[in-house]
Amino acid sequence: MAKPISFFFLLVSSLTLTLTLIPTKGEALDQGFLGNKKEKLTHFRAYWHDIVNGQDPSSVLIMNPPKNYSSTGFGLVRMIDNPLTLGPKLSSKMVGRAQGLYAASSKEEVGLLMAMNFAFFDGKYNGSTITVFGRNPVFEKVREMPVIGGSGLFRFARGYVQARTHEFDTKTGNAVVEYNCYVLHY
Ligand SMILES: *[C@@H]1O[C@H](CO)[C@@H](O)[C@H](O)[C@H]1NC(C)=O
Ligand SMILES: *[C@@H]1O[C@H](CO)[C@@H](O)[C@H](O)[C@H]1NC(C)=O
């Protein structure tokens, strides 16, 4: 008999806790959380370096595609910690890293699922992130992918990126991709 009763009280007290955390009015949330901040649009460009070869790759193979999908690579998975630089050269200023993974998710073409966080190290954006999650048919000239969230200065972020291949080295497999990012945030 004691057990069901204490379980009931636990339930009630956790319910009370949840309710007290939720403000009763919309204004309370706005004032307490965002102040009078207005939503703004930030545009920036970074070059994404997928380094698959050499002693210190930034992109490592997790899984090869099954043999009969080798033409589109369907099934391939790579984990990345790719440098993001201001200019197209790897030696140009590094502003952050693209951390996450991409996977070949199309049977009919070379099409990737990108799931990555852009973690910024530079200036006022140091410590802030945006999350890019979308479809990347790599042979198309411009690939658009959603920005689905962010942290730090990019809290409440939403927007999109446009990716254009700047350079692809068929010998090494290394790629440099230009990312233009358009992010709404507060
Ligand atoms: C790949 O191989 C599997 C197992 O042999 C088969 O079921 C599947 O249809 C094949 N797919 C293609 C695209 O050939
Ligand atoms: C970014 O922030 C970290 C942690 O606070 C700090 O160690 C680092 O020096 C900062 N980098 C820049 C470029 O401001």
XYZ file of C-alpha atoms and ligand atoms in Angstrom:
214
model
C 0.000 0.000 0.000
C 2.839 2.428 0.852
C 4.463 2.111 -2.551
C 1.584 3.233 -4.786
C 0.948 6.253 -2.527
C 4.529 7.534 -2.645
C 4.535 6.994 -6.391
C 1.417 9.161 -6.608
C 3.069 11.955 -4.592
C 6.152 11.807 -6.762
C 3.934 12.210 -9.808
C 2.102 15.173 -8.279
C 5.266 16.954 -7.188
C 6.942 16.539 -10.578
C 3.779 17.878 -12.223
C 3.842 20.950 -9.946
C 7.488 21.544 -10.800
C 6.753 21.391 -14.527
C 3.840 23.806 -14.189
C 5.790 26.404 -12.197
C 8.488 26.467 -14.885
C 6.027 27.448 -17.590
C 5.246 31.206 -17.582
C 1.551 32.016 -17.613
C 1.746 34.836 -20.176
C 3.532 35.148 -23.507
C 4.983 38.553 -22.499
C 6.678 37.014 -19.496
C 8.644 34.736 -21.779
C 9.533 37.548 -24.201
C 10.702 40.022 -21.556
C 12.502 37.575 -19.365
C 14.231 35.709 -22.142
C 14.775 37.902 -25.169
C 14.450 41.394 -23.718
C 13.482 43.739 -26.524
C 15.764 42.043 -28.999
C 14.693 42.057 -32.634
C 15.240 39.145 -34.924
C 18.059 39.836 -37.387
C 19.498 38.246 -40.490
C 23.205 37.427 -40.532
C 24.974 36.404 -43.718
C 28.449 34.933 -43.703
C 30.607 32.807 -45.932
C 33.036 30.081 -44.969
C 34.990 27.462 -46.860
C 34.542 23.870 -45.706
C 37.523 21.537 -46.128
C 36.851 17.823 -46.409
C 40.304 16.284 -45.965
C 40.018 12.552 -46.527
C 43.667 11.636 -47.199
C 47.054 11.934 -45.520
C 48.273 11.558 -41.948
C 45.718 13.856 -40.357
C 42.377 13.599 -42.185
C 39.441 15.705 -40.949
C 36.957 13.305 -42.551
C 37.079 9.613 -41.687
C 35.257 6.670 -43.186
C 32.736 5.015 -40.877
C 31.179 2.699 -43.438
C 31.770 1.836 -47.063
C 28.733 1.392 -49.289
C 27.641 -2.158 -50.113
C 29.325 -3.326 -53.355
C 26.268 -3.188 -55.575
C 25.699 0.503 -54.729
C 29.242 1.606 -55.563
C 28.024 3.847 -58.426
C 26.134 6.219 -56.101
C 27.894 5.267 -52.868
C 24.528 4.648 -51.195
C 25.239 3.545 -47.618
C 28.545 5.383 -47.178
C 29.005 7.203 -43.855
C 31.838 9.598 -42.924
C 32.457 11.457 -39.673
C 33.850 14.967 -40.036
C 35.639 17.627 -38.029
C 36.269 19.847 -41.027
C 38.029 23.234 -40.851
C 35.927 26.275 -41.786
C 38.106 29.073 -43.171
C 37.488 32.634 -44.352
C 39.172 32.102 -47.707
C 39.272 29.059 -49.997
C 42.817 28.103 -48.933
C 43.287 25.842 -45.929
C 46.032 28.232 -44.790
C 43.579 31.158 -44.596
C 42.092 32.175 -41.262
C 40.168 29.370 -39.511
C 36.883 30.640 -38.066
C 35.387 27.367 -36.904
C 34.881 23.698 -37.546
C 32.083 21.674 -39.132
C 31.505 18.720 -36.824
C 29.130 15.888 -37.562
C 28.645 13.413 -40.331
C 27.486 12.934 -43.848
C 26.005 9.860 -45.414
C 25.137 8.847 -48.969
C 21.385 8.492 -48.754
C 20.342 8.270 -52.396
C 20.248 5.086 -54.447
C 19.723 6.892 -57.766
C 22.333 9.675 -57.620
C 25.207 10.873 -55.463
C 23.144 12.569 -52.786
C 24.250 13.134 -49.214
C 22.461 13.635 -45.943
C 24.430 16.331 -44.060
C 24.078 16.496 -40.277
C 26.609 18.902 -38.797
C 27.228 21.675 -36.325
C 29.244 24.688 -37.395
C 31.158 25.568 -34.209
C 32.659 29.067 -34.421
C 35.875 30.164 -32.682
C 36.210 33.664 -33.979
C 35.516 37.048 -32.390
C 32.022 37.594 -31.016
C 30.824 34.285 -32.494
C 33.365 32.321 -30.432
C 31.487 29.481 -28.730
C 28.326 29.872 -30.833
C 27.032 27.178 -33.154
C 24.513 26.615 -35.934
C 23.116 23.242 -36.935
C 22.848 22.341 -40.612
C 20.698 19.380 -41.527
C 19.729 18.707 -45.118
C 20.045 17.050 -48.488
C 23.167 17.622 -50.557
C 23.135 16.349 -54.163
C 26.846 17.085 -54.594
C 26.956 17.337 -58.399
C 24.395 20.149 -58.505
C 25.909 23.613 -58.769
C 24.120 25.044 -55.713
C 22.789 22.884 -52.898
C 20.513 24.474 -50.357
C 20.186 23.045 -46.873
C 18.230 24.222 -43.829
C 19.769 25.712 -40.702
C 17.568 24.136 -38.059
C 18.907 25.728 -34.890
C 21.762 27.306 -33.045
C 23.343 28.210 -29.725
C 25.039 31.207 -28.113
C 24.580 34.261 -30.381
C 22.620 31.991 -32.716
C 19.940 30.971 -30.206
C 16.598 30.368 -31.931
C 18.421 30.275 -35.278
C 16.712 29.272 -38.472
C 17.737 29.822 -42.052
C 19.560 28.125 -44.855
C 22.970 27.563 -46.372
C 23.941 27.409 -50.023
C 26.840 25.109 -50.804
C 28.953 25.363 -53.969
C 31.888 23.060 -54.675
C 34.974 25.242 -55.018
C 37.454 22.465 -55.676
C 37.381 18.688 -55.840
C 40.627 16.771 -56.175
C 39.801 13.520 -57.939
C 43.210 12.053 -56.983
C 42.970 12.552 -53.221
C 39.193 12.870 -52.831
C 39.676 16.116 -50.908
C 37.046 18.803 -51.435
C 36.686 22.509 -50.690
C 33.086 23.723 -50.567
C 31.938 27.325 -50.261
C 29.097 27.718 -47.732
C 27.016 30.882 -47.820
C 24.955 30.971 -44.649
C 21.823 33.047 -44.084
C 20.727 32.874 -40.465
C 17.831 34.550 -38.652
C 18.497 34.903 -34.922
C 18.150 37.402 -32.077
C 22.115 -5.428 -53.967
O 22.253 -6.723 -53.448
C 21.156 -7.178 -52.676
C 21.514 -8.545 -52.083
O 22.153 -9.371 -53.030
C 19.902 -7.220 -53.553
O 18.802 -7.622 -52.786
C 19.663 -5.836 -54.116
O 18.558 -5.835 -54.994
C 20.897 -5.317 -54.864
N 20.681 -3.956 -55.288
C 21.088 -3.474 -56.489
C 20.839 -2.032 -56.753
O 21.627 -4.162 -57.324
C 37.303 31.456 -27.656
O 36.840 31.104 -26.375
C 37.668 30.198 -25.680
C 36.962 29.748 -24.417
O 36.403 30.819 -23.747
C 39.025 30.868 -25.434
O 39.885 29.977 -24.757
C 39.630 31.269 -26.762
O 40.846 31.968 -26.567
C 38.669 32.127 -27.563
N 39.196 32.334 -28.906
C 39.159 33.508 -29.542
C 39.761 33.542 -30.914
O 38.664 34.503 -29.046
